mmCIF file of C-alpha atoms in Angstrom:
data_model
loop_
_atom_site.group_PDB
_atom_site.id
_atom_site.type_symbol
_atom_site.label_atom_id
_atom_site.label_comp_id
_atom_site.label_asym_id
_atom_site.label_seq_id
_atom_site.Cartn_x
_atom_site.Cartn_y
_atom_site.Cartn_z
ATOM 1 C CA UNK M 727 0.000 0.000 0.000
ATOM 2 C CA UNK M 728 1.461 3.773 -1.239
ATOM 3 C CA UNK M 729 -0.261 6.468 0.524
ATOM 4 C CA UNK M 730 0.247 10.078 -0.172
ATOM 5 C CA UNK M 731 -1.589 13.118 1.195
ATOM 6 C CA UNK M 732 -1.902 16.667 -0.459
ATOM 7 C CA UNK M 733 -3.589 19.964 0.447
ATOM 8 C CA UNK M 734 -4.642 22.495 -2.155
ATOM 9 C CA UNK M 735 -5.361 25.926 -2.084
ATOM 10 C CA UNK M 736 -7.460 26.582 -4.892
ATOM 11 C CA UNK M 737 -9.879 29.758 -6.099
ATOM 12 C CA UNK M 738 -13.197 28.645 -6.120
ATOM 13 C CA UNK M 739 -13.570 29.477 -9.886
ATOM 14 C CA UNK M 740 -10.754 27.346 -10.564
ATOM 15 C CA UNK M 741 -11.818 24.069 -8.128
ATOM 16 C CA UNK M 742 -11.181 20.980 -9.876
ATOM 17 C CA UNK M 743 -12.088 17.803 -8.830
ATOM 18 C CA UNK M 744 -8.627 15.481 -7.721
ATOM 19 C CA UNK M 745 -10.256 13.026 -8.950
ATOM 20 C CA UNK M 746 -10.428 14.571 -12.726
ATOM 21 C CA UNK M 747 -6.744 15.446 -12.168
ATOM 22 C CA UNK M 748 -5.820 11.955 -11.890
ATOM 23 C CA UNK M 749 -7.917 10.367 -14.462
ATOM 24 C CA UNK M 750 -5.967 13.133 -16.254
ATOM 25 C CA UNK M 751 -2.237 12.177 -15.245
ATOM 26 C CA UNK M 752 -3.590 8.235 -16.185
ATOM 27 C CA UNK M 753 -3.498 9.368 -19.793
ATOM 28 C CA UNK M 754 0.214 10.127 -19.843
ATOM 29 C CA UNK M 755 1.068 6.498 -17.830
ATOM 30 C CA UNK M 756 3.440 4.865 -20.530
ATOM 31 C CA UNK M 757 1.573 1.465 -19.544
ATOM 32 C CA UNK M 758 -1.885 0.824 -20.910
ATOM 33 C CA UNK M 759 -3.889 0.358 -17.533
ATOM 34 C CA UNK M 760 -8.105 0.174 -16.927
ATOM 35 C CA UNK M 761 -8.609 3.626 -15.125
ATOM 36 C CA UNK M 762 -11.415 2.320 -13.410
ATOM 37 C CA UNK M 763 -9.212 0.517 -11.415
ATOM 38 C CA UNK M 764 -7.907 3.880 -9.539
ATOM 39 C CA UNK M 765 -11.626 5.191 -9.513
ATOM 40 C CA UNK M 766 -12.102 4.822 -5.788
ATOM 41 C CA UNK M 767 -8.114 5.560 -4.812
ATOM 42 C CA UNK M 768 -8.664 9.150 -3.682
ATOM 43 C CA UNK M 769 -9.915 9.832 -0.183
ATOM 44 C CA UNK M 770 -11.300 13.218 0.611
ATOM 45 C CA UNK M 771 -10.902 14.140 4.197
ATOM 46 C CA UNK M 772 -11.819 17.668 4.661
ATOM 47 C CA UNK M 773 -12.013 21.360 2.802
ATOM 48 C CA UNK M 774 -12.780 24.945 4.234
ATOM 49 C CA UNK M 775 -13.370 28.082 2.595
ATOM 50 C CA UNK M 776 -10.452 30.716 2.911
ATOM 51 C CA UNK M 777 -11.946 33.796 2.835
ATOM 52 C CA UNK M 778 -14.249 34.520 0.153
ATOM 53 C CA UNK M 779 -12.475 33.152 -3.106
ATOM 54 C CA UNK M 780 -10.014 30.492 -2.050
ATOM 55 C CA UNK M 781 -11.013 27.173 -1.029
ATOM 56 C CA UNK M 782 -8.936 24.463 0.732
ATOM 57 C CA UNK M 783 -8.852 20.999 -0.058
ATOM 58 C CA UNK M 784 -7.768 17.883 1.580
ATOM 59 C CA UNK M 785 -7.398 14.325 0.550
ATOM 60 C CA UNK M 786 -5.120 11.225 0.249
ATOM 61 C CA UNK M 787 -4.406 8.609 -2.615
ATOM 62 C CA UNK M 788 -4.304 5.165 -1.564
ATOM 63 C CA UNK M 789 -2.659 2.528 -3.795
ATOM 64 C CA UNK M 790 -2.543 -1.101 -3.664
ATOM 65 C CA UNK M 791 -1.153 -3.398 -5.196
ATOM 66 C CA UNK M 792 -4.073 -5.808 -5.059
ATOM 67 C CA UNK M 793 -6.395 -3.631 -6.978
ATOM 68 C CA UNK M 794 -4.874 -5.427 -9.875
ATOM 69 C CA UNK M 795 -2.498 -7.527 -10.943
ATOM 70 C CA UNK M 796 -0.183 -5.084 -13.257
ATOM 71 C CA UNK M 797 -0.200 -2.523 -9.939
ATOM 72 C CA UNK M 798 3.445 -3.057 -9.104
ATOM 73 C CA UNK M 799 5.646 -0.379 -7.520
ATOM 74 C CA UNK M 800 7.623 1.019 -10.681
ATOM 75 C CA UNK M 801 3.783 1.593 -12.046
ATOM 76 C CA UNK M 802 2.715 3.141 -8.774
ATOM 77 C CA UNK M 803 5.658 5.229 -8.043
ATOM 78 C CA UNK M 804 4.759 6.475 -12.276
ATOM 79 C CA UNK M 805 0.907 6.971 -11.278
ATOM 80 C CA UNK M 806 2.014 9.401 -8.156
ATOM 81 C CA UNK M 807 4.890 11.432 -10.565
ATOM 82 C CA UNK M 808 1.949 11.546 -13.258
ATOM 83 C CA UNK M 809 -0.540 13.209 -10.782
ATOM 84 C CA UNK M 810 2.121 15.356 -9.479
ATOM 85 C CA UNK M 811 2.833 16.959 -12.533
ATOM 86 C CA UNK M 812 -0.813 17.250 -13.311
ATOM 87 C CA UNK M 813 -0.907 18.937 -10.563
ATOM 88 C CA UNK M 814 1.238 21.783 -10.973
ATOM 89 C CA UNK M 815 0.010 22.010 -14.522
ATOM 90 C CA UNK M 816 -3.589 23.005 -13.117
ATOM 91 C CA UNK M 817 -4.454 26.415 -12.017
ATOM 92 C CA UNK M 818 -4.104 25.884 -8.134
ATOM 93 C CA UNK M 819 -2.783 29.125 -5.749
ATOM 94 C CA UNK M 820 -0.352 25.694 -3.734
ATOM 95 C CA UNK M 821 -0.083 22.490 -3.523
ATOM 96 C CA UNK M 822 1.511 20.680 -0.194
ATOM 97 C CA UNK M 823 2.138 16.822 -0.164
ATOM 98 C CA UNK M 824 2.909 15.112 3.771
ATOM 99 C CA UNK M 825 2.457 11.424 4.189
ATOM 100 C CA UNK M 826 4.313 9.686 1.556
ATOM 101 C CA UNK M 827 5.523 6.113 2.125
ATOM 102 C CA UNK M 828 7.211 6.351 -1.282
ATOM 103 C CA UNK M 829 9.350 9.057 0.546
ATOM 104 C CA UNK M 830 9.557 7.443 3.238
ATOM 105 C CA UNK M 831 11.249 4.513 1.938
ATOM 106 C CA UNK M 832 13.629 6.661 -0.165
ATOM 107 C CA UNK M 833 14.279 8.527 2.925
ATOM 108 C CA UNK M 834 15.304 5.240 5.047
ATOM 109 C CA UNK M 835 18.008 4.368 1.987
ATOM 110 C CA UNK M 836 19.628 7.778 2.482
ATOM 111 C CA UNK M 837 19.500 7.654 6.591
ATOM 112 C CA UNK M 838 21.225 3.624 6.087
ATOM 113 C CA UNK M 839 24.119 5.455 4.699
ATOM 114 C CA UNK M 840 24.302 8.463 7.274
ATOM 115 C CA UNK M 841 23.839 5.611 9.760
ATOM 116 C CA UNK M 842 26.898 4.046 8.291
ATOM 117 C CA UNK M 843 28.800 6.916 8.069
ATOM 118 C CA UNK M 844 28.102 8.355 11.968
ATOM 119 C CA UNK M 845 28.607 4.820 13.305
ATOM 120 C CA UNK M 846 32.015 4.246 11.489
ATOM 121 C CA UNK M 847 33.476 7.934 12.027
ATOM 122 C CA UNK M 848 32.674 7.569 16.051
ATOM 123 C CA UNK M 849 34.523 4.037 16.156
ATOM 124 C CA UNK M 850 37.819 5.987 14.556
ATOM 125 C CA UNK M 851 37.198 8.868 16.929
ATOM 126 C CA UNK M 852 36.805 6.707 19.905
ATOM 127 C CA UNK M 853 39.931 5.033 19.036
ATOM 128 C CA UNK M 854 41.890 8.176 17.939
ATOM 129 C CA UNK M 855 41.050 9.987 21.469
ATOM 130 C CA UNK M 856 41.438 6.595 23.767
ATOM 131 C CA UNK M 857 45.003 5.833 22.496
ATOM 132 C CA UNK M 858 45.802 9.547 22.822
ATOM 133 C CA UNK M 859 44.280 9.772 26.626
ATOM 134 C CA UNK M 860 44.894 6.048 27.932
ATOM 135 C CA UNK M 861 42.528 6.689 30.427
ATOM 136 C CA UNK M 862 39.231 9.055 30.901
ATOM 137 C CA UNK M 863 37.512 6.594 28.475
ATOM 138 C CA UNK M 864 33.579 8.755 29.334
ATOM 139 C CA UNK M 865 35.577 12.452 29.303
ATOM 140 C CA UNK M 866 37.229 12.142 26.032
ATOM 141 C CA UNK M 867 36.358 15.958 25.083
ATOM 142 C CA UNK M 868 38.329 17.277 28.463
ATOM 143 C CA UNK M 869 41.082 18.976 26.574
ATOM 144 C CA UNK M 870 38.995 19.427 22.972
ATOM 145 C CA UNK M 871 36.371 23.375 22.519
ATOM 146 C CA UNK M 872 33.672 21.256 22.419
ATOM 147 C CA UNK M 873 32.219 21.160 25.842
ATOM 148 C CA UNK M 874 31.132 18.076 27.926
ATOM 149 C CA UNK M 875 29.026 15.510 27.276
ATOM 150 C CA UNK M 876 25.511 16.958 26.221
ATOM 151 C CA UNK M 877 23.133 14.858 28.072
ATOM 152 C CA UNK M 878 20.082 14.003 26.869
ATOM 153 C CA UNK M 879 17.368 14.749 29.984
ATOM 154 C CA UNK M 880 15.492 10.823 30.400
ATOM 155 C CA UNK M 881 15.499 7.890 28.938
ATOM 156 C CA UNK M 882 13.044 5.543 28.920
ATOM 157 C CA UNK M 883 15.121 3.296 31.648
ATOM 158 C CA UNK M 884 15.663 2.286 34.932
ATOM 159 C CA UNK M 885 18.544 4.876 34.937
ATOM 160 C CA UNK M 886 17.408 8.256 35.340
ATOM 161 C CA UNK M 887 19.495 11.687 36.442
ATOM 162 C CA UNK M 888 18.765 15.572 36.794
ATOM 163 C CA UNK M 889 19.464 17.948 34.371
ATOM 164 C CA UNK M 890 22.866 19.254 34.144
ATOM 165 C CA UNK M 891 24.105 16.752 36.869
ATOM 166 C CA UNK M 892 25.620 14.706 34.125
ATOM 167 C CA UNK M 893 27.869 17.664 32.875
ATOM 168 C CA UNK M 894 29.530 17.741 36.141
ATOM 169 C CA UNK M 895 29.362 14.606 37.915
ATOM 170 C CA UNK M 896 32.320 12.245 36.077
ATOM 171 C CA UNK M 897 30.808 8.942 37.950
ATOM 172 C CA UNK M 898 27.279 9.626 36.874
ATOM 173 C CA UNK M 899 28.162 10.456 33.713
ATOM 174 C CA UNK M 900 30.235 7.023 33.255
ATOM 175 C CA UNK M 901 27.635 5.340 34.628
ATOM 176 C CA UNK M 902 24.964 6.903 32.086
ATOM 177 C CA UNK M 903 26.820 6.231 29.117
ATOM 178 C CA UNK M 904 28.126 3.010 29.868
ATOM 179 C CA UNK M 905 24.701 1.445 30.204
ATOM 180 C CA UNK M 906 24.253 2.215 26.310
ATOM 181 C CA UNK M 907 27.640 0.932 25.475
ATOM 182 C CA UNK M 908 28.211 5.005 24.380
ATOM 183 C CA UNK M 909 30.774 7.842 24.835
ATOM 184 C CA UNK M 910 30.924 11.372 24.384
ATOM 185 C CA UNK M 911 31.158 11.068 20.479
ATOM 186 C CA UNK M 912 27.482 9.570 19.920
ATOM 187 C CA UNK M 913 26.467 13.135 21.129
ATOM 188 C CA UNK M 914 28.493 15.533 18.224
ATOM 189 C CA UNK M 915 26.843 16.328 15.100
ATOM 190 C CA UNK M 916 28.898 16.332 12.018
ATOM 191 C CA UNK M 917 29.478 19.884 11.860
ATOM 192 C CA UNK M 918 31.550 19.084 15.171
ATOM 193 C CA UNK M 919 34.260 16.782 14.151
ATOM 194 C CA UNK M 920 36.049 19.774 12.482
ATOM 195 C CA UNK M 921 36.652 21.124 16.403
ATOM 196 C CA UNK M 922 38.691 17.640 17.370
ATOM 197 C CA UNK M 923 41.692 19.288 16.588
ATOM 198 C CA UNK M 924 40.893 23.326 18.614
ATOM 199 C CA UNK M 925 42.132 22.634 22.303
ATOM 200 C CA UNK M 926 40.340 24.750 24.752
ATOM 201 C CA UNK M 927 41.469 27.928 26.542
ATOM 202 C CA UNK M 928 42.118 27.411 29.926
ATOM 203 C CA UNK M 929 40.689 28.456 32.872
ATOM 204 C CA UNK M 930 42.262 29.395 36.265
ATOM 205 C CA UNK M 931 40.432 25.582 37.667
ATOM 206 C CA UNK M 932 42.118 23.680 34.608
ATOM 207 C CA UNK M 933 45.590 24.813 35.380
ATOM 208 C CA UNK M 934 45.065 24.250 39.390
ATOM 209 C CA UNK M 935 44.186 20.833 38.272
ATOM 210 C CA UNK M 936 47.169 20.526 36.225
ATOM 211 C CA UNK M 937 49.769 22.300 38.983
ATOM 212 C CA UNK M 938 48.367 19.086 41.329
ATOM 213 C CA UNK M 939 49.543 16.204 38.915
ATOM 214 C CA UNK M 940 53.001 17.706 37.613
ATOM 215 C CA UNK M 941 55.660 17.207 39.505
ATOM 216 C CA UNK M 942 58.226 19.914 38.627
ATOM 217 C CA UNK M 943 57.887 23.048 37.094
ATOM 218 C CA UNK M 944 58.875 22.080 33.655
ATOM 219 C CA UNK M 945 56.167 19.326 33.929
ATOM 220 C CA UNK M 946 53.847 21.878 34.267
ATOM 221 C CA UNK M 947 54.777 23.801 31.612
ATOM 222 C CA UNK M 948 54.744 20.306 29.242
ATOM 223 C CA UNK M 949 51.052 19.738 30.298
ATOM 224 C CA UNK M 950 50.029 23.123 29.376
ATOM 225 C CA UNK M 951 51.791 23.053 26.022
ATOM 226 C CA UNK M 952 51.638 19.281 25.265
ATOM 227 C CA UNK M 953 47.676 19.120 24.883
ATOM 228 C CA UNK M 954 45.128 17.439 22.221
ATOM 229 C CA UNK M 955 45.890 15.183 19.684
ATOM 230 C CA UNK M 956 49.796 15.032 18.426
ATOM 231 C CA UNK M 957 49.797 11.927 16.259
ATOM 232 C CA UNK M 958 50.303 12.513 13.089
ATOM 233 C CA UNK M 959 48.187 10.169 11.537
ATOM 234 C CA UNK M 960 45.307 11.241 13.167
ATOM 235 C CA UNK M 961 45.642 15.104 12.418
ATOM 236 C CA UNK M 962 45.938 14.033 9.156
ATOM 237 C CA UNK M 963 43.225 12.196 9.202
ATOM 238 C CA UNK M 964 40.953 14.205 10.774
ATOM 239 C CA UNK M 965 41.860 17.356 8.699
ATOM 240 C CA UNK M 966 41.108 15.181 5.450
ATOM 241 C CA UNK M 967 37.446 14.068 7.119
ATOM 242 C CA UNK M 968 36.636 17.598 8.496
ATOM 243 C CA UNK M 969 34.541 19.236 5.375
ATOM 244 C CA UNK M 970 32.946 16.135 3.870
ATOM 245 C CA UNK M 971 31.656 15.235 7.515
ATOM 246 C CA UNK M 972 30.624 19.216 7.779
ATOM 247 C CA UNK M 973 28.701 18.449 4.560
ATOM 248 C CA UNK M 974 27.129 15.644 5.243
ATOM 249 C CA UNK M 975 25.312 17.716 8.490
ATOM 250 C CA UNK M 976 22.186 19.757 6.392
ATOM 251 C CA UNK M 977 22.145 16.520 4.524
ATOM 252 C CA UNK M 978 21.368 14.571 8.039
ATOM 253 C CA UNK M 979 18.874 17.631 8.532
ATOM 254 C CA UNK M 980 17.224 16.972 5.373
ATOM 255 C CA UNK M 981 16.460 13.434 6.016
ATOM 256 C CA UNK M 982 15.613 13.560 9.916
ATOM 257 C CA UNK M 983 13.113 16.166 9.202
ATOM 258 C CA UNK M 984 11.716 14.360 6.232
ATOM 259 C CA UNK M 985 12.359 16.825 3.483
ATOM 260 C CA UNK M 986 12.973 15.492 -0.517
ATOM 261 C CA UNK M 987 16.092 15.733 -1.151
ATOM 262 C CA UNK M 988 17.596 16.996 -4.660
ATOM 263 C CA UNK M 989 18.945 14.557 -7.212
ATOM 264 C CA UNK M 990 22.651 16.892 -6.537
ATOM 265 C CA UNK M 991 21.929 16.159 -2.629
ATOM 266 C CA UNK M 992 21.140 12.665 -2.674
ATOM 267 C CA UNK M 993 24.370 12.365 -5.409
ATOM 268 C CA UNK M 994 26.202 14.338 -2.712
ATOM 269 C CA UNK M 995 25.448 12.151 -0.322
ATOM 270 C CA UNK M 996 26.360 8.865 -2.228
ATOM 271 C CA UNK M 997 29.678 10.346 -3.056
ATOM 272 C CA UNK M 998 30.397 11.278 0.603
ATOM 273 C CA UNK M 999 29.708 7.544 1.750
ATOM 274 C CA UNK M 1000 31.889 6.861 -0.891
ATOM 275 C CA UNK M 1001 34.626 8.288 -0.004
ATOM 276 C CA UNK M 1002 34.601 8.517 3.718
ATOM 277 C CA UNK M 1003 34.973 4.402 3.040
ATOM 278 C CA UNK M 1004 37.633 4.357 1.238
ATOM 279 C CA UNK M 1005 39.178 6.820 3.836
ATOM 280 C CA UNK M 1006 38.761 5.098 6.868
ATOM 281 C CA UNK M 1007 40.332 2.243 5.035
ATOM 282 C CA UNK M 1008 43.434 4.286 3.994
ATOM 283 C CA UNK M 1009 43.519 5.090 7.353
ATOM 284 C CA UNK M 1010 43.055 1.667 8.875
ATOM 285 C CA UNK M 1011 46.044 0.392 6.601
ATOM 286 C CA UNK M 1012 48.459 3.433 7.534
ATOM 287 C CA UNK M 1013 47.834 2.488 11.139
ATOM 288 C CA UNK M 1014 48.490 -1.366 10.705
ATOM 289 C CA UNK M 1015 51.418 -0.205 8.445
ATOM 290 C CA UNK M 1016 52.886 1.999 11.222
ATOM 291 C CA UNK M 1017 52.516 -0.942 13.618
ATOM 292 C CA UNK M 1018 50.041 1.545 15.938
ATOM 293 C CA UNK M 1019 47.356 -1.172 14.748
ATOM 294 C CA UNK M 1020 47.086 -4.952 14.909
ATOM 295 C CA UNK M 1021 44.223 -6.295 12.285
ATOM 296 C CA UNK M 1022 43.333 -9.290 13.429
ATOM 297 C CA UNK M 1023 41.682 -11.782 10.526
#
């Protein structure tokens, strides 16, 4: 079953039945169908006069494939692109279409890939900021201008905390994440990754922190200076990631807010998962290559 709702705005001297409009767009299917077939397809749910000319107009097509045997879903998905074009080729002031499983489903190939992508980039992160810590594993952002961990306020589980204690409290916060098998990076958005590499500016508590664990003066002065990520690799890497991942972010919008996305957007995005892929693996390699990595077969 393909449903797909619209709403029209049309002027009263120019109302048109949606059903006429789609017997219409069934003239320019490619495949010779019976019409009748589709005769009882559109719903009407509700309409209301707009002031005294316009008129507003609500209703839903509902296609199965058991009206008939040569209903599949290339003929559907050409039925709905028909009547959409008929549409705008009829006088009407604006047309708005909402529930649209055919969307939908095109929407849930695009969000595999960002899935993909977010999963993958937070497993190198992870890595990248544990073997550069060695410790800290749920406050990997301590030395990075992104801030702390941004909690989200409940979940639906037997764990529950107060608003902002999570920010502040390293043992709560350890214990939050760790009952999702998450860290700090399942909470940036991809127009974040480009700050991995910006250490934050001090404060007067940071560097009290830091005079308690050096020993000597000129280990104090190392832990000032000697902060972030230093290996090589990783800046590299992360410089090379930083604008396709910022890319990829109204992209992520696009789809988690259900909006069509271009044919450039949804090439864009294709590319992107692409080549973040082959990437990672470059990077994967260079590490075993450099001996910081042991693949295991």
């Amino acid at each position: 079953m393909v449903s797909v709702s619209y709403q029209l705005l049309f002027e009263k001297s120019e109302l048109k039945d949606p059903k006429m409009i789609l017997n219409d767009a069934l003239d320019n299917i490619t495949i010779e169908i019976d019409k009748t077939i589709f005769e009882e397809c559109i719903q009407s749910q509700y309409s209301k006069d707009i002031g005294e000319k316009m008129i507003f107009l609500c209703f839903k097509i509902d296609l199965d494939e058991e009206l008939d045997e040569d209903l599949n879903d290339d003929l559907i998905d050409e039925v709905i692109s028909s009547f959409n074009d008929e549409l705008k080729s009829n006088e009407i002031e604006a047309i708005f279409k909402y529930y649209d499983n055919d969307l939908g489903n095109e929407l849930k190939k695009y969000h595999s890939k960002i899935f993909e992508i977010e999963m993958k980039i937070r497993e190198v992160i992870s890595f990248i900021l544990i073997d550069t810590y060695g410790n800290d594993f749920y406050d990997l952002f301590k030395e990075i201008n992104i801030g702390k961990f941004q909690y989200p306020k409940k979940r639906m589980v037997k764990v529950e905390y107060e608003q902002n204690v999570l920010k502040s409290n390293e043992s709560m916060r350890k214990d939050y994440l760790s009952t999702f098998f998450e860290n700090e990076s399942f909470y940036l958005n991809f127009g974040q990754y480009q700050k991995l590499l910006q250490t934050k500016t001090l404060q007067q508590g940071d560097l009290f922190k830091i005079a308690r664990f050096s020993n000597t003066y000129e280990d104090f002065q190392k832990n000032i200076v000697d902060r972030g990520i230093k290996e090589d690799l990783y800046i590299e890497f992360l410089e090379d990631v930083k604008l396709l991942l910022d890319d990829i972010e109204p992209l992520r919008n696009c789809i988690a807010h259900n909006r069509t996305l271009t044919e450039s957007e949804s090439g864009k995005l294709t590319d992107i998962h692409k080549e973040l892929n082959k990437k990672i693996e470059v990077f994967n390699n260079a590490l075993e290559k450099e001996g910081i990595l042991k693949i295991y077969s």
